[in-house]
Tab-separated table of C-alpha atoms in Angstrom:
chain	number	residue	atom	x	y	z
C	1	MET	CA	-22.802	122.931	-56.795
C	2	GLN	CA	-24.515	124.529	-53.654
C	3	HIS	CA	-26.169	128.013	-54.484
C	4	PHE	CA	-25.860	131.245	-52.080
C	5	ASP	CA	-26.580	134.798	-52.267
C	6	ILE	CA	-23.227	135.586	-50.160
C	7	ALA	CA	-20.431	133.616	-49.033
C	8	VAL	CA	-18.193	134.915	-46.282
C	9	ILE	CA	-14.605	133.406	-45.966
C	10	GLY	CA	-13.363	133.573	-42.253
C	11	ALA	CA	-15.482	133.104	-39.148
C	12	GLY	CA	-13.644	135.684	-36.882
C	13	ALA	CA	-15.213	138.985	-35.744
C	14	ALA	CA	-15.728	140.516	-38.930
C	15	GLY	CA	-16.840	137.500	-40.488
C	16	MET	CA	-19.420	136.439	-38.115
C	17	MET	CA	-20.710	140.087	-37.747
C	18	CYS	CA	-20.925	140.539	-41.750
C	19	ALA	CA	-22.827	136.971	-42.156
C	20	ALA	CA	-25.247	137.550	-39.410
C	21	VAL	CA	-26.304	140.971	-40.492
C	22	ALA	CA	-26.720	140.029	-44.247
C	23	GLY	CA	-28.519	136.725	-43.230
C	24	GLN	CA	-31.035	138.584	-40.876
C	25	ARG	CA	-31.641	140.952	-43.927
C	26	GLY	CA	-32.989	138.028	-46.001
C	27	LYS	CA	-29.864	136.834	-47.612
C	28	LYS	CA	-28.969	133.057	-47.838
C	29	VAL	CA	-25.110	133.108	-46.484
C	30	VAL	CA	-22.581	130.618	-46.274
C	31	LEU	CA	-19.851	131.215	-43.475
C	32	VAL	CA	-16.663	129.231	-44.555
C	33	ASP	CA	-13.558	128.731	-42.207
C	34	HIS	CA	-10.518	126.476	-42.216
C	35	ALA	CA	-10.725	126.206	-38.531
C	36	GLN	CA	-12.794	124.030	-36.286
C	37	ASN	CA	-12.902	126.246	-33.478
C	38	ILE	CA	-13.913	129.650	-34.571
C	39	GLY	CA	-13.530	133.003	-33.004
C	40	GLU	CA	-10.052	132.027	-31.440
C	41	LYS	CA	-8.728	135.814	-31.522
C	42	ILE	CA	-11.963	136.650	-29.914
C	43	ARG	CA	-11.343	134.006	-27.696
C	44	ILE	CA	-7.750	135.054	-26.649
C	45	SER	CA	-8.176	138.756	-26.690
C	46	GLY	CA	-7.928	140.970	-23.396
C	47	GLY	CA	-6.603	137.856	-21.338
C	48	GLY	CA	-9.799	135.967	-21.998
C	49	ARG	CA	-12.382	138.622	-21.535
C	50	CYS	CA	-11.924	140.368	-24.883
C	51	ASN	CA	-11.541	144.209	-25.429
C	52	PHE	CA	-14.219	144.218	-27.701
C	53	THR	CA	-14.228	148.010	-28.179
C	54	ASN	CA	-13.396	151.581	-26.887
C	55	LEU	CA	-15.689	154.347	-26.393
C	56	GLY	CA	-13.452	156.716	-27.683
C	57	THR	CA	-13.299	155.270	-31.055
C	58	GLY	CA	-12.522	157.744	-33.991
C	59	PRO	CA	-10.751	157.827	-37.343
C	60	ALA	CA	-7.666	159.324	-35.432
C	61	ASN	CA	-7.085	155.987	-33.385
C	62	PHE	CA	-6.379	154.120	-36.911
C	63	LEU	CA	-3.391	153.943	-39.414
C	64	SER	CA	-3.564	153.795	-42.920
C	65	GLU	CA	-2.167	154.818	-45.932
C	66	ASN	CA	-5.874	156.076	-46.850
C	67	PRO	CA	-6.435	157.401	-43.519
C	68	HIS	CA	-9.926	158.888	-44.445
C	69	PHE	CA	-11.020	155.479	-45.426
C	70	CYS	CA	-12.635	154.383	-41.939
C	71	ARG	CA	-14.456	157.400	-41.256
C	72	SER	CA	-17.860	156.450	-42.975
C	73	ALA	CA	-18.033	153.079	-41.412
C	74	LEU	CA	-16.921	154.098	-38.039
C	75	ALA	CA	-19.674	156.886	-38.118
C	76	ARG	CA	-22.561	154.542	-39.096
C	77	TYR	CA	-21.880	151.554	-36.614
C	78	THR	CA	-20.383	152.950	-33.293
C	79	PRO	CA	-19.520	151.524	-29.913
C	80	ARG	CA	-22.843	152.043	-28.527
C	81	ASP	CA	-24.351	150.133	-31.366
C	82	PHE	CA	-22.476	147.312	-30.125
C	83	LEU	CA	-23.277	147.932	-26.452
C	84	THR	CA	-27.099	147.751	-27.711
C	85	LEU	CA	-26.224	144.157	-29.137
C	86	LEU	CA	-24.597	143.117	-25.794
C	87	LYS	CA	-27.509	144.529	-23.796
C	88	GLN	CA	-30.066	142.167	-26.250
C	89	HIS	CA	-27.874	139.153	-25.214
C	90	ARG	CA	-27.587	140.297	-21.473
C	91	ILE	CA	-23.843	140.541	-21.410
C	92	ALA	CA	-22.162	142.294	-18.600
C	93	TRP	CA	-19.214	144.513	-19.232
C	94	HIS	CA	-16.856	147.174	-17.691
C	95	GLU	CA	-14.590	149.967	-18.559
C	96	LYS	CA	-10.992	148.779	-17.431
C	97	HIS	CA	-9.304	151.811	-18.654
C	98	ARG	CA	-9.457	154.654	-20.905
C	99	GLY	CA	-12.631	153.813	-22.669
C	100	GLN	CA	-11.432	149.835	-23.302
C	101	LEU	CA	-14.480	147.817	-22.517
C	102	PHE	CA	-14.363	144.276	-21.650
C	103	CYS	CA	-16.677	141.222	-20.784
C	104	ASP	CA	-17.463	140.842	-17.102
C	105	ASP	CA	-17.204	136.946	-17.532
C	106	SER	CA	-15.918	135.658	-20.623
C	107	ALA	CA	-14.818	136.265	-24.192
C	108	GLU	CA	-16.887	133.174	-25.014
C	109	GLN	CA	-19.835	135.429	-24.408
C	110	ILE	CA	-18.912	137.308	-27.539
C	111	ILE	CA	-18.222	134.084	-29.829
C	112	ALA	CA	-21.594	132.569	-28.681
C	113	MET	CA	-23.627	136.095	-29.050
C	114	LEU	CA	-22.084	136.021	-32.790
C	115	ARG	CA	-23.182	132.126	-33.657
C	116	ASP	CA	-26.601	133.243	-31.996
C	117	GLU	CA	-26.931	136.195	-34.262
C	118	CYS	CA	-25.665	133.814	-37.293
C	119	ALA	CA	-28.300	131.435	-36.503
C	120	THR	CA	-31.042	133.877	-36.291
C	121	GLY	CA	-30.046	134.829	-39.869
C	122	ARG	CA	-30.042	131.243	-40.775
C	123	VAL	CA	-26.266	131.383	-41.659
C	124	GLN	CA	-24.809	128.131	-42.822
C	125	TRP	CA	-21.698	127.315	-41.442
C	126	ARG	CA	-18.602	125.444	-43.213
C	127	ALA	CA	-15.943	125.267	-40.464
C	128	GLY	CA	-13.053	123.016	-40.909
C	129	THR	CA	-13.137	123.769	-44.514
C	130	LYS	CA	-10.554	125.066	-46.700
C	131	VAL	CA	-10.937	127.085	-49.739
C	132	ASP	CA	-8.869	125.858	-52.685
C	133	LYS	CA	-9.731	127.850	-55.507
C	134	VAL	CA	-11.899	131.294	-56.094
C	135	ARG	CA	-13.050	131.777	-59.337
C	136	GLN	CA	-15.256	134.358	-61.205
C	137	GLU	CA	-17.959	132.772	-63.341
C	138	GLY	CA	-21.093	134.331	-64.959
C	139	GLY	CA	-20.905	137.225	-62.783
C	140	ALA	CA	-20.741	134.881	-59.617
C	141	TYR	CA	-17.987	133.788	-57.326
C	142	VAL	CA	-17.100	130.004	-57.423
C	143	LEU	CA	-15.340	128.292	-54.350
C	144	GLU	CA	-13.601	124.863	-54.283
C	145	VAL	CA	-13.638	123.978	-51.077
C	146	ASN	CA	-12.031	120.936	-49.150
C	147	GLU	CA	-13.927	119.714	-45.940
C	148	GLY	CA	-11.429	117.108	-45.248
C	149	GLU	CA	-11.403	113.290	-45.406
C	150	GLU	CA	-11.599	113.463	-49.128
C	151	ARG	CA	-14.679	115.749	-49.125
C	152	HIS	CA	-14.868	118.068	-51.646
C	153	ALA	CA	-17.574	120.823	-52.536
C	154	VAL	CA	-18.279	123.723	-55.023
C	155	LEU	CA	-20.100	126.661	-53.601
C	156	ARG	CA	-21.491	129.392	-55.922
C	157	ALA	CA	-22.097	132.997	-54.156
C	158	GLU	CA	-23.167	136.240	-55.914
C	159	LYS	CA	-21.279	138.060	-53.641
C	160	LEU	CA	-17.872	136.986	-51.643
C	161	VAL	CA	-16.837	138.622	-48.667
C	162	ILE	CA	-13.158	137.963	-47.239
C	163	ALA	CA	-12.747	138.504	-43.928
C	164	THR	CA	-9.460	136.475	-42.991
C	165	GLY	CA	-7.470	138.733	-41.202
C	166	GLY	CA	-3.843	139.453	-41.304
C	167	LEU	CA	-0.709	137.512	-40.564
C	168	SER	CA	-0.352	138.128	-36.549
C	169	ILE	CA	-0.674	135.382	-34.638
C	170	PRO	CA	0.112	132.273	-37.216
C	171	LYS	CA	-0.343	129.574	-34.424
C	172	ILE	CA	-3.911	130.021	-34.503
C	173	GLY	CA	-4.120	129.791	-38.482
C	174	ALA	CA	-3.363	133.194	-39.564
C	175	SER	CA	-2.475	133.450	-43.085
C	176	ASP	CA	-2.135	135.578	-46.024
C	177	PHE	CA	-5.257	134.298	-48.030
C	178	GLY	CA	-6.948	137.300	-48.074
C	179	TYR	CA	-4.123	138.970	-49.548
C	180	ARG	CA	-3.565	136.143	-52.264
C	181	ILE	CA	-7.389	136.657	-53.097
C	182	ALA	CA	-7.044	140.568	-53.572
C	183	ARG	CA	-3.899	140.273	-55.928
C	184	GLN	CA	-5.865	137.264	-57.830
C	185	PHE	CA	-8.518	140.119	-58.680
C	186	GLY	CA	-5.809	142.854	-59.393
C	187	LEU	CA	-6.199	144.587	-56.127
C	188	LYS	CA	-3.134	146.401	-54.606
C	189	VAL	CA	-2.055	145.146	-51.349
C	190	THR	CA	-0.048	147.666	-49.346
C	191	GLU	CA	3.454	146.372	-47.233
C	192	THR	CA	2.459	144.401	-44.136
C	193	ARG	CA	4.360	144.123	-41.061
C	194	PRO	CA	3.778	143.140	-37.498
C	195	ALA	CA	1.976	145.882	-35.363
C	196	LEU	CA	1.195	145.976	-31.463
C	197	VAL	CA	4.263	144.043	-31.031
C	198	PRO	CA	7.136	143.856	-28.416
C	199	LEU	CA	10.379	145.585	-29.733
C	200	THR	CA	13.701	144.106	-29.453
C	201	PHE	CA	17.225	145.195	-29.181
C	202	GLU	CA	20.803	143.957	-29.941
C	203	ALA	CA	21.642	141.775	-27.301
C	204	GLN	CA	24.889	143.401	-26.251
C	205	ALA	CA	23.369	146.669	-25.862
C	206	TRP	CA	20.354	145.073	-24.016
C	207	LYS	CA	22.591	143.418	-21.554
C	208	PRO	CA	22.242	145.879	-18.988
C	209	PHE	CA	18.711	145.858	-18.817
C	210	ALA	CA	17.903	142.093	-19.487
C	211	ALA	CA	18.024	141.256	-15.621
C	212	LEU	CA	15.434	143.812	-14.956
C	213	SER	CA	12.758	141.953	-16.952
C	214	GLY	CA	9.370	141.989	-15.388
C	215	LEU	CA	9.807	145.409	-14.144
C	216	SER	CA	7.312	147.980	-15.389
C	217	LEU	CA	6.468	151.562	-15.090
C	218	GLU	CA	4.356	154.549	-16.782
C	219	VAL	CA	6.225	156.243	-19.375
C	220	GLU	CA	5.875	158.957	-22.108
C	221	ILE	CA	7.203	157.448	-25.494
C	222	GLU	CA	7.345	158.590	-29.041
C	223	THR	CA	8.729	158.287	-32.245
C	224	GLN	CA	8.646	159.534	-35.856
C	225	GLY	CA	7.457	156.801	-38.845
C	226	PRO	CA	5.672	156.664	-41.877
C	227	PHE	CA	2.311	157.564	-40.242
C	228	GLY	CA	3.869	160.772	-38.748
C	229	ARG	CA	4.835	161.181	-34.763
C	230	GLY	CA	3.564	158.550	-32.634
C	231	ARG	CA	3.125	159.513	-28.869
C	232	PHE	CA	1.677	157.732	-25.689
C	233	SER	CA	1.680	157.556	-22.150
C	234	GLU	CA	1.236	154.156	-20.983
C	235	ASP	CA	3.073	151.286	-18.941
C	236	LEU	CA	6.190	149.996	-20.058
C	237	LEU	CA	7.607	146.197	-19.514
C	238	LEU	CA	11.263	145.486	-19.572
C	239	THR	CA	11.691	142.080	-21.005
C	240	HIS	CA	14.699	139.722	-21.737
C	241	ARG	CA	15.095	141.054	-25.200
C	242	GLY	CA	13.695	144.261	-25.253
C	243	LEU	CA	10.424	146.258	-24.220
C	244	SER	CA	6.849	145.589	-24.214
C	245	GLY	CA	3.712	146.709	-22.220
C	246	PRO	CA	1.058	148.868	-23.681
C	247	ALA	CA	3.283	151.847	-24.160
C	248	VAL	CA	5.458	149.742	-26.457
C	249	LEU	CA	2.730	148.032	-28.207
C	250	GLN	CA	1.258	151.231	-29.393
C	251	ILE	CA	4.508	152.762	-30.535
C	252	SER	CA	5.227	149.853	-32.384
C	253	SER	CA	2.785	150.468	-35.192
C	254	TYR	CA	4.348	153.858	-35.605
C	255	TRP	CA	7.905	153.007	-35.550
C	256	GLN	CA	9.988	151.722	-38.597
C	257	PRO	CA	12.867	149.829	-38.660
C	258	GLY	CA	16.019	151.915	-38.010
C	259	GLY	CA	14.055	154.802	-36.338
C	260	ALA	CA	14.870	155.617	-32.816
C	261	LEU	CA	12.290	156.006	-29.632
C	262	ARG	CA	12.480	158.574	-27.041
C	263	LEU	CA	11.281	157.680	-23.652
C	264	ASN	CA	10.441	159.912	-20.416
C	265	LEU	CA	11.055	157.283	-17.664
C	266	ILE	CA	9.857	159.853	-14.850
C	267	PRO	CA	7.125	161.910	-16.979
C	268	GLN	CA	5.529	162.459	-13.429
C	269	VAL	CA	8.650	164.378	-12.024
C	270	ASP	CA	9.181	167.948	-12.364
C	271	THR	CA	13.268	167.559	-12.529
C	272	ALA	CA	13.987	171.406	-12.810
C	273	ALA	CA	12.280	171.560	-9.092
C	274	TRP	CA	13.748	168.335	-8.138
C	275	ILE	CA	17.392	169.953	-8.664
C	276	ALA	CA	16.459	173.196	-6.921
C	277	ALA	CA	15.454	171.619	-4.020
C	278	LYS	CA	18.356	169.272	-3.849
C	279	GLY	CA	19.546	170.870	-0.806
C	280	SER	CA	17.263	169.141	1.535
C	281	GLN	CA	18.109	165.577	-0.260
C	282	ARG	CA	20.425	163.673	2.046
C	283	ALA	CA	19.919	160.292	0.120
C	284	GLY	CA	21.761	159.259	-2.854
C	285	ALA	CA	20.503	159.299	-6.323
C	286	ALA	CA	19.427	155.517	-6.497
C	287	ALA	CA	17.468	156.169	-3.069
C	288	LEU	CA	15.908	159.501	-4.564
C	289	LEU	CA	14.771	157.940	-7.704
C	290	THR	CA	13.404	154.942	-6.206
C	291	GLY	CA	10.300	157.232	-5.106
C	292	ASP	CA	9.308	157.551	-8.776
C	293	MET	CA	10.562	154.456	-10.503
C	294	PRO	CA	11.064	150.603	-9.367
C	295	ARG	CA	14.088	150.213	-6.962
C	296	ARG	CA	16.226	147.897	-9.232
C	297	LEU	CA	15.626	149.876	-12.474
C	298	ALA	CA	16.761	153.221	-10.163
C	299	GLU	CA	19.918	151.582	-9.042
C	300	ALA	CA	20.892	150.162	-12.417
C	301	TRP	CA	20.121	153.902	-14.101
C	302	VAL	CA	22.567	155.236	-11.441
C	303	GLU	CA	24.920	152.704	-11.780
C	304	ARG	CA	24.775	153.377	-15.637
C	305	GLU	CA	25.128	157.333	-15.609
C	306	LEU	CA	26.789	158.055	-12.286
C	307	THR	CA	30.629	157.510	-11.519
C	308	PRO	CA	31.233	155.414	-8.397
C	309	PRO	CA	32.238	158.637	-6.264
C	310	GLU	CA	28.938	160.258	-7.804
C	311	ARG	CA	26.791	157.351	-6.521
C	312	ALA	CA	28.144	157.471	-3.039
C	313	ARG	CA	27.435	160.965	-2.323
C	314	PRO	CA	24.132	162.652	-1.202
C	315	VAL	CA	22.154	164.363	-3.864
C	316	ALA	CA	22.670	167.598	-2.059
C	317	ASP	CA	26.483	167.314	-2.577
C	318	LEU	CA	26.389	166.847	-6.354
C	319	PRO	CA	26.762	169.372	-8.704
C	320	ASP	CA	23.512	170.877	-10.624
C	321	LYS	CA	25.232	169.731	-13.970
C	322	THR	CA	25.740	166.395	-12.576
C	323	LEU	CA	21.845	166.324	-11.591
C	324	LYS	CA	20.748	167.997	-14.939
C	325	ARG	CA	22.796	165.127	-16.899
C	326	LEU	CA	21.022	162.209	-14.696
C	327	ALA	CA	17.442	163.978	-15.426
C	328	GLU	CA	18.165	164.374	-18.884
C	329	SER	CA	19.320	160.652	-19.341
C	330	LEU	CA	16.020	159.511	-17.498
C	331	THR	CA	13.710	162.304	-19.733
C	332	GLN	CA	14.974	161.867	-22.898
C	333	TRP	CA	16.122	158.297	-23.210
C	334	ASN	CA	16.865	157.629	-27.021
C	335	ILE	CA	17.204	154.000	-28.053
C	336	THR	CA	17.143	152.238	-31.575
C	337	PRO	CA	15.423	149.012	-31.716
C	338	ASN	CA	16.804	146.193	-33.911
C	339	GLY	CA	13.640	144.579	-34.668
C	340	THR	CA	10.198	143.178	-33.129
C	341	GLU	CA	8.929	140.136	-31.811
C	342	GLY	CA	7.443	139.322	-35.039
C	343	TYR	CA	4.051	138.016	-36.088
C	344	ARG	CA	3.922	135.163	-33.658
C	345	LYS	CA	3.966	138.022	-30.761
C	346	ALA	CA	1.919	140.938	-32.926
C	347	GLU	CA	-1.701	141.547	-32.204
C	348	VAL	CA	-2.481	142.751	-35.478
C	349	THR	CA	-0.689	143.282	-38.810
C	350	ILE	CA	-0.379	146.610	-40.158
C	351	GLY	CA	-1.099	147.417	-44.140
C	352	GLY	CA	-3.235	144.932	-46.418
C	353	VAL	CA	-5.449	145.239	-48.780
C	354	ASP	CA	-5.202	148.871	-50.142
C	355	THR	CA	-8.382	150.445	-49.536
C	356	ARG	CA	-8.051	153.178	-52.389
C	357	GLU	CA	-9.344	150.031	-54.272
C	358	LEU	CA	-12.466	149.614	-51.954
C	359	SER	CA	-15.523	151.631	-51.342
C	360	SER	CA	-15.303	153.099	-48.057
C	361	GLN	CA	-19.581	152.745	-48.056
C	362	THR	CA	-19.884	149.202	-48.992
C	363	MET	CA	-16.088	147.526	-48.739
C	364	GLU	CA	-16.786	146.492	-52.578
C	365	ALA	CA	-13.670	146.042	-54.989
C	366	ALA	CA	-13.926	148.531	-57.700
C	367	LYS	CA	-12.191	146.214	-60.165
C	368	ALA	CA	-14.199	143.297	-58.727
C	369	PRO	CA	-17.983	143.839	-58.271
C	370	GLY	CA	-19.384	141.653	-55.518
C	371	LEU	CA	-16.025	140.951	-54.224
C	372	HIS	CA	-15.619	142.735	-50.741
C	373	PHE	CA	-12.971	143.348	-48.033
C	374	ILE	CA	-13.467	143.775	-44.343
C	375	GLY	CA	-11.667	143.628	-40.874
C	376	GLU	CA	-7.996	143.304	-40.165
C	377	VAL	CA	-7.439	141.893	-44.409
C	378	THR	CA	-7.754	145.717	-45.219
C	379	ASP	CA	-5.200	148.451	-44.641
C	380	VAL	CA	-6.826	149.795	-41.817
C	381	THR	CA	-5.066	149.229	-38.390
C	382	GLY	CA	-6.167	150.485	-35.042
C	383	TRP	CA	-4.382	151.363	-31.464
C	384	LEU	CA	-4.364	149.015	-29.070
C	385	GLY	CA	-7.513	149.000	-26.697
C	386	GLY	CA	-10.385	147.386	-28.360
C	387	TYR	CA	-10.299	149.689	-31.738
C	388	ASN	CA	-9.379	146.976	-33.975
C	389	PHE	CA	-12.604	144.906	-32.811
C	390	GLN	CA	-14.673	148.080	-33.260
C	391	TRP	CA	-13.205	148.509	-36.851
C	392	ALA	CA	-14.014	144.554	-37.322
C	393	TRP	CA	-17.922	145.331	-36.523
C	394	ALA	CA	-18.121	148.484	-38.348
C	395	SER	CA	-16.732	147.674	-41.357
C	396	ALA	CA	-18.703	144.183	-41.240
C	397	VAL	CA	-21.942	146.004	-40.770
C	398	ALA	CA	-21.269	148.533	-43.460
C	399	CYS	CA	-20.543	145.718	-46.039
C	400	ALA	CA	-23.597	143.483	-44.583
C	401	ARG	CA	-25.974	146.428	-45.394
C	402	ALA	CA	-24.735	146.742	-48.634
C	403	LEU	CA	-25.110	143.484	-49.436
């Protein structure tokens, strides 16, 4: 049996950060992960450049059944704090869009930085190691682990940190391990579902749009769900099966099955002024719309909404009521998805370990002293755009400092 002050299970963003900070504060730490290639979610983030934080991060950018839980950790470790760490490691970065920060070079730099920080803290690694059992013994936590090829070991730690993430992207090893540990020690787990995920539609209903796959445009999108009303102005992408793009990934966290979406496909257009100025418009409706949306979508939309005679006439010759009907169909498009692309395409998991069971200062479980949960495994889910990584850093540092 090997003895440690702290065992961290999960060598992702939160796990590596927590292990590094705790190790550098003098604790003997072991970091355990079932994968040989650690940090895979970091590696694939942001198209390989890792959208590692967002300058505008605040509690309002997160969804949870306990919405105030994230305030403390986020206030105590900010995006500026993470940028200070990047500066120490000479990692160049840039702001891409609305506060979203990316590496100039590669996400590998973030992984290497976290590895270096762990090395500074003399963290011991157990990559490619599966945790078979966890139990409490004499106030400590005992882990029975399998290192492959019939190599088994027992690790004992005074404190245990679960940083195993959620269910999203199972092909890189996502599992429900963290939730099972929470339940084992009597903690509640809120309902989980895919988030930041494309939405799908019934095949027949989507047939008119399936041929437009690949088209994108900026829209306003909103829905009413269990976390209130979500509303975003972002790019929309049409796919063979439904809708994707930043606008839909954002709204998917607010959407609930059976709920409708409302979209404005031409938010930049003053439709009232457009109708008032119709006298000077000799082009047809499709040609007019092409100035404000992709041509193929404009043509498909006009074919869907106007009769053949209406499509053939110049806009100037169309009745106001016809143009008003067309404008309303574009600015108040109500559609109801039949589902999502699931965890295989979801960037994060909404729901998780109920944060009402945890201390917002230390991430420790009240029912199991010495047991902590950080990062995505908790019921704290950020918007698209670097917010979930900032929660990983902030919750990890809050936990490590307490440890």
